[in-house]
Short mmCIF file of C-alpha atoms in Angstrom, two decimals:
data_model
loop_
_atom_site.label_atom_id
_atom_site.label_comp_id
_atom_site.label_asym_id
_atom_site.label_seq_id
_atom_site.Cartn_x
_atom_site.Cartn_y
_atom_site.Cartn_z
CA MET G 1 171.97 95.08 146.37
CA TYR G 2 170.39 97.85 144.32
CA TYR G 3 170.58 98.69 140.67
CA GLU G 4 170.14 102.34 139.82
CA PHE G 5 168.69 102.58 136.31
CA ARG G 6 169.54 105.98 134.88
CA PHE G 7 167.45 106.56 131.78
CA TYR G 8 168.18 109.70 129.80
CA ALA G 9 165.90 111.17 127.13
CA VAL G 10 168.64 112.89 125.16
CA ALA G 11 167.97 115.98 123.05
CA PRO G 12 167.77 114.73 119.45
CA GLY G 13 171.07 115.16 117.65
CA ARG G 14 173.04 115.28 120.91
CA LEU G 15 173.62 111.63 121.65
CA SER G 16 177.29 111.78 120.67
CA ASP G 17 177.85 114.63 123.13
CA GLU G 18 176.03 112.82 125.90
CA MET G 19 177.90 109.57 125.38
CA ALA G 20 181.21 111.33 125.17
CA LEU G 21 180.45 113.06 128.44
CA VAL G 22 179.43 109.94 130.35
CA ARG G 23 182.20 107.85 128.91
CA ASN G 24 184.86 110.46 129.70
CA VAL G 25 183.67 110.74 133.23
CA ALA G 26 182.74 107.23 134.26
CA VAL G 27 185.21 105.16 132.28
CA ASP G 28 188.14 107.15 130.95
CA PRO G 29 191.00 108.30 133.19
CA ALA G 30 190.41 111.68 134.78
CA PRO G 31 192.05 114.48 132.76
CA ASP G 32 194.05 115.88 135.72
CA LEU G 33 195.83 112.62 136.57
CA PRO G 34 199.58 112.36 136.11
CA ALA G 35 200.55 110.23 133.11
CA GLY G 36 200.41 106.52 133.83
CA GLU G 37 197.88 106.77 136.65
CA GLU G 38 194.41 105.39 136.23
CA GLY G 39 191.04 106.25 137.61
CA SER G 40 188.02 108.12 136.31
CA LEU G 41 186.26 111.04 137.96
CA TRP G 42 183.73 108.51 139.17
CA ASP G 43 186.45 106.41 140.77
CA ARG G 44 187.56 109.52 142.65
CA TYR G 45 184.21 109.66 144.43
CA GLU G 46 183.86 105.87 144.71
CA VAL G 47 180.96 105.67 142.30
CA PRO G 48 180.97 102.08 140.97
CA ARG G 49 181.54 101.42 137.28
CA PRO G 50 178.11 100.97 135.60
CA VAL G 51 177.34 97.30 134.89
CA GLY G 52 176.31 98.30 131.36
CA SER G 53 175.65 101.27 129.09
CA TRP G 54 173.21 101.23 126.20
CA ILE G 55 171.51 103.49 123.67
CA THR G 56 167.90 102.80 122.76
CA LEU G 57 167.01 101.41 119.33
CA THR G 58 163.25 101.36 119.85
CA GLY G 59 160.95 102.64 122.57
CA ARG G 60 159.67 105.91 123.96
CA ASP G 61 161.67 109.13 123.92
CA CYS G 62 164.44 108.09 121.55
CA PRO G 63 167.31 108.90 121.47
CA GLY G 64 167.66 107.34 124.89
CA PHE G 65 170.70 106.46 126.91
CA LEU G 66 170.58 103.96 129.76
CA TYR G 67 173.18 102.91 132.24
CA ILE G 68 172.88 100.86 135.39
CA VAL G 69 174.92 101.55 138.51
CA PRO G 70 175.19 98.82 141.18
CA TRP G 71 175.04 99.91 144.81
CA GLU G 72 175.38 97.97 148.05
CA SER G 73 173.94 100.89 150.00
CA LEU G 74 171.95 103.97 149.10
CA ASP G 75 173.69 105.89 151.89
CA GLN G 76 176.93 105.10 150.12
CA ARG G 77 175.33 106.22 146.85
CA ASP G 78 174.25 109.50 148.38
CA ALA G 79 177.68 110.09 149.86
CA SER G 80 179.29 109.56 146.44
CA LEU G 81 177.18 110.64 143.50
CA PRO G 82 176.14 114.13 144.71
CA ARG G 83 179.82 114.96 145.35
CA PHE G 84 180.63 113.98 141.82
CA TRP G 85 177.95 116.38 140.51
CA THR G 86 179.75 119.32 142.09
CA ASP G 87 183.21 118.26 140.93
CA PRO G 88 184.83 121.27 139.22
CA LEU G 89 186.29 119.26 136.33
CA TRP G 90 182.93 117.66 135.65
CA ALA G 91 181.10 120.99 135.76
CA LYS G 92 183.63 122.50 133.37
CA ARG G 93 183.53 119.59 130.96
CA ARG G 94 179.75 119.57 130.95
CA ALA G 95 179.53 123.32 130.34
CA GLU G 96 181.92 123.01 127.39
CA LEU G 97 179.89 120.25 125.81
CA THR G 98 176.42 121.62 126.38
CA GLY G 99 177.26 125.12 125.17
CA GLY G 100 174.44 126.44 127.35
CA HIS G 101 171.87 124.38 125.45
CA THR G 102 169.77 121.43 126.55
CA LEU G 103 171.67 118.18 126.31
CA VAL G 104 169.14 115.93 128.03
CA ASN G 105 165.40 116.61 128.05
CA SER G 106 164.64 114.45 131.07
CA ILE G 107 166.18 111.79 133.30
CA GLN G 108 164.49 108.95 135.11
CA THR G 109 166.28 107.65 138.19
CA LEU G 110 164.83 104.29 139.17
CA ILE G 111 165.96 101.87 141.84
CA PHE G 112 165.46 98.18 141.16
CA SER G 113 166.37 95.18 143.30
CA PRO G 114 167.37 91.82 141.86
CA LEU G 115 164.70 89.22 142.59
CA PRO G 116 165.52 85.89 144.27
CA GLN G 117 164.13 84.06 141.24
CA ALA G 118 166.90 85.60 139.14
CA LEU G 119 169.32 83.02 140.56
CA ALA G 120 167.61 80.17 138.73
CA LEU G 121 167.79 82.10 135.45
CA ARG G 122 171.49 82.82 135.64
CA ASP G 123 173.98 82.04 132.95
CA LYS G 124 177.41 80.56 133.45
CA PRO G 125 179.73 83.29 134.73
CA SER G 126 182.10 84.53 132.06
CA PRO G 127 184.48 87.44 131.82
CA LEU G 128 183.29 88.06 128.25
CA PRO G 129 180.82 90.86 127.71
CA PHE G 130 177.65 90.42 125.71
CA GLY G 131 177.34 92.08 122.32
CA GLY G 132 174.29 91.67 120.13
CA VAL G 133 171.03 93.42 120.84
CA HIS G 134 169.61 93.70 124.33
CA GLU G 135 166.03 94.16 125.43
CA LEU G 136 164.50 95.76 128.50
CA ARG G 137 161.00 94.55 129.27
CA ILE G 138 159.07 96.36 131.99
CA TYR G 139 155.88 94.65 133.11
CA ASP G 140 153.00 96.51 134.76
CA LEU G 141 150.79 94.56 137.11
CA LEU G 142 148.16 95.09 139.75
CA THR G 143 149.12 95.69 143.36
CA GLY G 144 148.91 92.36 145.17
CA ASP G 145 149.91 90.31 142.14
CA GLN G 146 153.66 90.75 142.54
CA PRO G 147 154.58 87.38 144.13
CA GLU G 148 152.60 85.43 141.55
CA ALA G 149 153.83 87.62 138.68
CA GLN G 150 157.43 87.02 139.75
CA ARG G 151 156.81 83.31 139.79
CA VAL G 152 155.13 83.35 136.36
CA LEU G 153 157.93 85.35 134.74
CA ALA G 154 160.66 83.25 136.35
CA GLU G 155 159.04 79.89 135.64
CA VAL G 156 157.19 80.44 132.36
CA ASP G 157 157.81 83.58 130.31
CA LEU G 158 161.55 84.05 130.85
CA PRO G 159 162.49 80.35 130.41
CA ALA G 160 160.46 80.47 127.17
CA ALA G 161 162.56 83.46 126.07
CA GLN G 162 165.72 81.52 127.00
CA SER G 163 164.55 78.59 124.89
CA LEU G 164 164.32 81.02 121.95
CA GLY G 165 167.89 82.27 122.35
CA ALA G 166 167.81 84.93 125.10
CA GLN G 167 170.30 85.21 127.94
CA ILE G 168 168.77 86.75 131.06
CA LEU G 169 171.06 89.54 132.24
CA GLY G 170 168.83 90.43 135.15
CA PHE G 171 165.37 90.11 136.66
CA PHE G 172 164.29 92.92 138.95
CA GLY G 173 161.49 94.46 140.97
CA MET G 174 161.06 98.23 141.06
CA VAL G 175 161.69 99.63 144.52
CA LEU G 176 161.71 103.38 143.84
CA GLY G 177 159.85 104.77 140.86
CA SER G 178 156.42 105.41 139.34
CA ASP G 179 153.65 102.96 138.50
CA ARG G 180 154.67 100.25 140.93
CA PRO G 181 154.42 97.33 141.08
CA ARG G 182 156.63 96.83 138.07
CA LEU G 183 158.95 93.98 137.21
CA ALA G 184 161.80 94.31 134.76
CA ALA G 185 163.78 91.79 132.77
CA LEU G 186 166.95 92.60 130.88
CA LEU G 187 167.62 90.17 128.04
CA ALA G 188 170.58 89.73 125.70
CA TRP G 189 170.02 88.40 122.16
CA PRO G 190 172.78 87.40 119.73
CA ASP G 191 171.37 89.77 117.09
CA LEU G 192 168.29 91.80 116.19
CA ASP G 193 166.92 89.20 113.81
CA THR G 194 166.85 86.58 116.58
CA GLN G 195 165.12 89.01 118.93
CA LEU G 196 162.43 89.88 116.38
CA ARG G 197 161.70 86.26 115.53
CA ALA G 198 161.79 85.18 119.17
CA ALA G 199 159.57 88.01 120.46
CA GLU G 200 156.96 87.02 117.92
CA ALA G 201 157.34 83.31 118.72
CA LEU G 202 157.16 84.09 122.44
CA ASP G 203 153.69 85.53 121.95
CA SER G 204 152.47 82.16 120.66
CA HIS G 205 154.77 79.91 122.74
CA PRO G 206 152.69 76.95 124.03
CA ALA G 207 153.81 77.35 127.67
CA VAL G 208 153.11 81.10 127.60
CA THR G 209 149.74 80.67 125.92
CA ALA G 210 148.71 77.95 128.38
CA GLN G 211 149.77 80.17 131.30
CA ARG G 212 147.65 83.09 130.01
CA GLU G 213 144.64 80.78 129.58
CA ASP G 214 145.12 79.53 133.11
CA GLU G 215 145.26 83.09 134.44
CA TYR G 216 142.04 83.99 132.68
CA ALA G 217 140.27 80.84 133.83
CA ARG G 218 141.24 81.50 137.44
CA ALA G 219 140.90 85.27 137.75
CA GLY G 220 139.01 86.46 134.67
CA ARG G 221 142.02 88.55 133.65
CA PHE G 222 145.70 88.25 132.77
CA ILE G 223 148.44 88.87 135.27
CA PHE G 224 150.37 91.41 133.17
CA ASP G 225 148.88 94.67 132.04
CA ARG G 226 151.16 96.79 129.90
CA LEU G 227 154.55 95.72 128.66
CA ASP G 228 156.91 98.62 128.07
CA GLN G 229 159.78 97.52 125.93
CA TYR G 230 163.05 98.96 124.72
CA LEU G 231 165.52 97.44 122.29
CA LEU G 232 169.02 98.44 123.36
CA GLU G 233 172.38 98.64 121.64
CA PRO G 234 175.13 97.90 124.18
CA MET G 235 178.01 100.37 124.05
CA GLU G 236 181.18 98.46 123.24
CA TRP G 237 183.12 100.48 125.84
CA ASN G 238 180.88 99.20 128.62
CA SER G 239 179.03 96.07 127.47
CA PRO G 240 177.48 94.11 130.32
CA ARG G 241 178.86 90.78 131.45
CA PRO G 242 176.65 87.73 132.14
CA ASN G 243 174.33 88.27 135.13
CA LEU G 244 175.53 91.91 135.10
CA GLY G 245 178.78 90.68 136.63
CA ALA G 246 177.10 89.37 139.78
CA ARG G 247 179.07 86.69 141.60
CA ALA G 248 177.60 83.20 141.60
CA MET P 1 135.64 147.76 102.38
CA THR P 2 135.67 143.99 102.65
CA ALA P 3 137.69 141.93 105.08
CA THR P 4 140.62 139.97 103.71
CA LEU P 5 139.82 136.31 104.22
CA ALA P 6 142.14 133.39 104.68
CA PRO P 7 142.24 131.18 101.60
CA ARG P 8 139.87 128.24 101.29
CA VAL P 9 141.13 124.91 102.55
CA THR P 10 140.58 121.73 100.58
CA ILE P 11 141.73 118.52 102.19
CA GLU P 12 141.49 115.51 99.93
CA GLU P 13 143.46 112.90 101.76
CA TYR P 14 143.49 111.41 105.22
CA TYR P 15 145.28 108.37 106.58
CA GLU P 16 143.74 106.47 109.45
CA LEU P 17 146.41 104.70 111.50
CA ARG P 18 144.94 102.13 113.87
CA LEU P 19 147.25 100.85 116.59
CA TYR P 20 145.98 97.95 118.66
CA GLU P 21 147.99 97.45 121.82
CA MET P 22 147.44 93.73 122.39
CA LEU P 23 147.55 91.87 125.67
CA PRO P 24 150.67 89.66 125.85
CA GLY P 25 150.00 86.28 124.29
CA ARG P 26 146.65 87.30 122.81
CA LEU P 27 147.63 88.48 119.33
CA PRO P 28 147.98 85.15 117.47
CA GLY P 29 144.35 84.20 118.18
CA PHE P 30 143.18 87.66 117.06
CA LEU P 31 144.63 87.37 113.55
CA PRO P 32 141.92 85.01 112.20
CA LEU P 33 139.18 87.40 113.40
CA MET P 34 140.72 90.23 111.38
CA GLU P 35 141.55 88.14 108.33
CA GLU P 36 138.34 86.10 108.13
CA THR P 37 135.75 88.57 109.39
CA ALA P 38 136.89 92.17 109.79
CA ILE P 39 138.58 92.65 106.44
CA PRO P 40 135.88 90.93 104.35
CA GLN P 41 133.36 93.07 106.28
CA PHE P 42 135.37 96.21 105.42
CA ALA P 43 134.59 95.46 101.77
CA VAL P 44 130.90 94.92 102.53
CA HIS P 45 130.61 98.28 104.31
CA GLY P 46 132.80 100.37 102.04
CA ILE P 47 135.90 100.66 104.21
CA PRO P 48 138.90 100.76 101.85
CA ARG P 49 141.33 97.87 101.82
CA PRO P 50 144.16 98.65 104.29
CA LEU P 51 147.34 99.90 102.62
CA ALA P 52 149.31 97.73 105.03
CA ILE P 53 148.83 95.54 108.08
CA TRP P 54 151.65 95.00 110.55
CA GLU P 55 152.56 93.07 113.65
CA GLY P 56 155.02 94.66 116.08
CA HIS P 57 157.03 92.97 118.79
CA ALA P 58 159.69 95.62 119.40
CA GLY P 59 158.48 98.97 120.63
CA PRO P 60 156.50 100.80 123.27
CA MET P 61 153.12 99.22 122.40
CA ALA P 62 154.26 95.63 121.83
CA PRO P 63 152.62 93.30 121.08
CA LEU P 64 151.08 95.58 118.47
CA TYR P 65 148.67 95.03 115.59
CA ALA P 66 148.58 98.03 113.26
CA TYR P 67 147.05 99.02 109.94
CA LEU P 68 146.64 102.02 107.71
CA ILE P 69 143.59 103.09 105.67
CA ARG P 70 143.32 106.00 103.22
CA TRP P 71 140.19 108.18 103.17
CA ARG P 72 139.02 111.15 101.12
CA SER P 73 136.39 112.33 103.61
CA LEU P 74 136.09 111.94 107.37
CA ASP P 75 132.28 112.07 107.31
CA GLU P 76 132.39 109.16 104.93
CA ARG P 77 134.86 107.45 107.25
CA MET P 78 132.48 107.86 110.21
CA ALA P 79 129.49 106.52 108.25
CA ARG P 80 131.38 103.47 107.00
CA TRP P 81 132.77 102.50 110.42
CA ASN P 82 129.32 102.97 112.00
CA ALA P 83 127.85 100.59 109.45
CA PHE P 84 130.65 98.12 110.11
CA TYR P 85 130.11 98.12 113.88
CA ALA P 86 126.31 97.95 113.51
CA ASP P 87 126.52 94.69 111.55
CA PRO P 88 125.51 91.85 113.93
CA LEU P 89 127.94 89.52 112.19
CA TRP P 90 130.83 91.55 113.61
CA SER P 91 129.56 91.52 117.21
CA GLU P 92 128.82 87.82 116.97
CA ARG P 93 132.24 86.84 115.60
CA MET P 94 134.07 89.22 117.91
CA GLY P 95 132.16 87.85 120.90
CA ALA P 96 133.14 84.32 119.93
CA ASN P 97 136.79 85.29 119.38
CA PHE P 98 136.92 87.09 122.76
CA ALA P 99 135.23 84.22 124.63
CA SER P 100 138.62 83.06 125.91
CA GLY P 101 139.27 86.54 127.36
CA PRO P 102 140.05 90.06 126.19
CA ARG P 103 142.67 90.49 123.49
CA LEU P 104 143.31 94.23 123.21
CA ARG P 105 144.57 96.34 126.05
CA ARG P 106 144.01 99.71 124.34
CA THR P 107 143.49 100.99 120.83
CA HIS P 108 144.83 104.23 119.40
CA VAL P 109 142.97 105.57 116.37
CA LEU P 110 144.83 108.42 114.71
CA ILE P 111 143.99 110.48 111.67
CA LEU P 112 147.08 111.62 109.81
CA ARG P 113 147.65 113.83 106.79
CA PRO P 114 150.58 113.63 104.43
CA SER P 115 153.50 115.78 105.49
CA HIS P 116 154.45 118.54 103.04
CA THR P 117 157.80 116.76 102.82
CA TRP P 118 156.46 113.50 101.43
CA ALA P 119 156.52 114.46 97.73
CA SER P 120 160.24 115.24 97.89
CA LEU P 121 160.95 111.82 99.40
CA VAL P 122 158.97 109.66 96.98
CA ASP P 123 161.36 107.28 95.25
CA PRO P 124 159.90 106.16 91.90
CA ALA P 125 162.78 103.69 91.45
CA VAL P 126 161.37 101.55 94.27
CA THR P 127 158.33 99.57 93.16
CA GLY P 128 156.24 96.64 94.29
CA PRO P 129 155.24 95.39 97.73
CA GLN P 130 157.69 96.20 100.51
CA SER P 131 158.39 93.30 102.83
CA GLY P 132 161.27 93.13 105.34
CA ILE P 133 161.23 95.25 108.47
CA HIS P 134 159.45 98.60 108.84
CA GLU P 135 160.08 101.39 111.30
CA LEU P 136 157.17 103.52 112.49
CA ALA P 137 158.39 106.60 114.35
CA PHE P 138 156.48 109.41 116.06
CA HIS P 139 158.67 112.50 116.33
CA ASN P 140 157.64 115.20 118.79
CA LEU P 141 158.26 118.61 117.27
CA ASP P 142 158.89 122.06 118.65
CA ASN P 143 155.30 123.27 118.80
CA ASP P 144 156.16 126.72 117.49
CA ASN P 145 158.03 125.44 114.45
CA PRO P 146 156.42 122.19 113.32
CA ALA P 147 157.06 122.80 109.60
CA ARG P 148 160.77 123.27 110.28
CA GLY P 149 160.77 120.05 112.27
CA HIS P 150 159.27 118.21 109.31
CA ASP P 151 161.91 119.78 107.07
CA ALA P 152 164.75 118.84 109.39
CA ILE P 153 163.66 115.19 109.37
CA ALA P 154 163.09 115.15 105.61
CA GLN P 155 166.25 116.99 104.64
CA THR P 156 168.74 115.65 107.19
CA ASP P 157 167.76 112.29 108.67
CA LEU P 158 165.74 110.58 105.95
CA PRO P 159 168.25 111.10 103.09
CA PHE P 160 170.93 109.60 105.37
CA LEU P 161 168.71 106.56 105.91
CA GLN P 162 167.81 106.33 102.20
CA ALA P 163 171.51 106.23 101.35
CA ARG P 164 171.84 103.22 103.70
CA GLY P 165 169.07 101.13 102.21
CA GLY P 166 166.00 102.62 103.86
CA HIS P 167 162.94 103.27 101.71
CA VAL P 168 160.60 106.05 102.86
CA LEU P 169 157.10 104.63 102.61
CA GLY P 170 155.56 107.89 103.75
CA THR P 171 155.83 110.94 106.00
CA PHE P 172 152.82 112.30 107.85
CA MET P 173 151.61 114.88 110.32
CA THR P 174 149.16 114.22 113.13
CA TRP P 175 145.69 115.66 112.49
CA TYR P 176 143.33 114.03 115.00
CA GLY P 177 143.96 111.84 117.99
CA GLY P 178 147.71 111.99 118.46
CA GLY P 179 150.01 114.43 120.14
CA MET P 180 150.14 117.65 118.15
CA ASN P 181 152.61 118.47 116.64
CA GLN P 182 154.19 115.25 115.60
CA ALA P 183 155.85 114.08 112.41
CA ILE P 184 155.32 110.43 111.62
CA THR P 185 157.71 108.53 109.39
CA VAL P 186 157.38 105.01 108.04
CA THR P 187 160.47 103.44 106.47
CA SER P 188 161.05 99.96 105.11
CA TRP P 189 164.26 97.93 105.24
CA LYS P 190 165.24 94.69 103.56
CA ASP P 191 166.22 93.20 106.92
CA ALA P 192 166.55 94.01 110.59
CA GLU P 193 170.34 94.33 110.57
CA SER P 194 170.44 97.02 107.88
CA TRP P 195 167.89 99.03 109.87
CA ARG P 196 169.89 98.62 113.09
CA ALA P 197 173.17 99.60 111.51
CA ALA P 198 171.68 102.67 109.81
CA SER P 199 169.78 103.69 112.91
CA VAL P 200 172.89 103.54 115.11
CA ALA P 201 174.96 105.34 112.44
CA LEU P 202 172.39 108.14 112.21
CA LYS P 203 172.66 108.83 115.94
CA SER P 204 176.44 109.11 115.92
CA ASP P 205 177.33 110.38 112.43
CA PRO P 206 179.49 113.51 112.75
CA GLY P 207 178.03 115.10 109.60
CA ILE P 208 174.45 114.68 110.79
CA THR P 209 175.41 115.88 114.27
CA ARG P 210 176.99 119.02 112.71
CA LEU P 211 173.78 119.78 110.80
CA HIS P 212 171.62 119.38 113.89
CA ASP P 213 174.12 121.37 115.96
CA ALA P 214 174.05 124.25 113.49
CA SER P 215 170.28 124.43 113.65
CA ARG P 216 170.23 124.11 117.43
CA THR P 217 172.86 126.72 118.13
CA ARG P 218 171.07 129.14 115.79
CA ARG P 219 167.75 128.64 117.54
CA GLY P 220 168.74 127.68 121.09
CA THR P 221 166.61 124.53 121.02
CA THR P 222 166.13 121.41 118.93
CA LEU P 223 163.40 121.15 116.27
CA VAL P 224 162.70 117.52 117.14
CA GLN P 225 162.24 116.81 120.84
CA GLY P 226 162.23 113.04 120.97
CA SER P 227 160.76 110.10 119.11
CA ASP P 228 158.79 106.96 119.93
CA VAL P 229 160.10 104.17 117.71
CA HIS P 230 158.33 100.93 116.79
CA LEU P 231 159.64 98.08 114.63
CA LEU P 232 156.99 96.32 112.57
CA ARG P 233 156.73 93.34 110.27
CA PRO P 234 154.14 93.52 107.50
CA LEU P 235 151.80 90.53 107.51
CA PRO P 236 152.11 88.25 104.45
CA GLY P 237 149.82 89.51 101.71
CA TRP P 238 149.55 92.92 103.41
CA GLU P 239 152.92 94.41 102.52
CA PRO P 240 152.44 98.03 101.46
CA ALA P 241 153.26 99.18 97.95
CA ALA P 242 156.45 101.24 97.60
CA ASN P 243 155.80 104.87 98.61
CA PHE P 244 152.42 103.62 99.93
CA GLY P 245 151.40 103.68 96.26
CA ARG P 246 151.91 107.44 95.95
CA VAL P 247 153.79 107.97 92.71
#
């Protein structure tokens, strides 16, 4: 199982255009379908429905737009997505909306895999999507530290976040992308206020503090280097479900 | 015949923005060092009292400790910080505080100057210390038209946010240390939810989009090219005055 994180640095002022474009293509019925039939342009090329779509509230390169596409196979991905890019309806729709100007300044395409430890962090399956405010945390670490860092996040830092009100949507390792090794956690909070209070409390949480002290005592350094963090607003037309819809 | 010279430049105001990117879990133990030693030592060595001190747990440098100091002269600034660092009390207390391990991952020390747009955004109706939630945003500008970028932010985005409960504490330009050309805005909000709602509305408001579209289609490119956004909470007792005291 792979999750393709598609992270768009949208040209400022053009977020509405970008969201309209992605929503029309990935979610809404294709414009050339006979009335009553369903299926988006993405469905036509067997591109799976993204497991969530978000805009960034804080972080680098705002306004940002993130969506995550689940794939069982990258060969399947490469048989599907590039065909979609050359679809005539898509090209036409995109040309109309961009008006020949830049719509997106840059795109990061990252492949993450769910980590085995994610199973222990799962929530009860539910057909209801998560609203609230979501948070993407990307942890940088040193090469060689990945197994221990996975354990520490899964057993200490993420349970501490859960105790402060977070639901863990996913816990991933970066497979394709820059600055590996990197781990990522996607959290859902009931609202921004809870996230802000919890993120602060997390930094002084007794279990987290004791873990950091233990790391320093053993290795003379801490296991995590930089934390890159984005607060995300889930789009109500494609809010993620618990565990990103993964089956139990 | 004499050459025509550019006019003299007199700069009377600088703002030093210090951003400390903390190691995860290491900020709480750092606060007493700042409160009990650094800030009293600022007074001893002539470093002005910070206009605000913040903690940030939502943004690209989190966990973040940040503060802002106003200066009239950068030579004076250099002399005062040198005196501060040369004081053995500081090294001693810092050494003791860091005995359990490092606390800061990186620091970013930026010198800012007020943006030409600030005066038009000062709101004399807002007074007193500003608590709540603050947004610190670094906006990358089209390098060939930075002044227009400042204007676009000040005339389009910030009034929209002001109408939704945001108070503009200040607007700045980068001068030393940051990416040139950036506009920096600091806004305060009574609570997190009003900031979130206004921030989402700004990104999707048809009127705002029309204004940005008009400018973009005229010029072929956008004046603002992307922003790094941090959410901050002022530390108790260190909330900045409205308009950063500039009335």
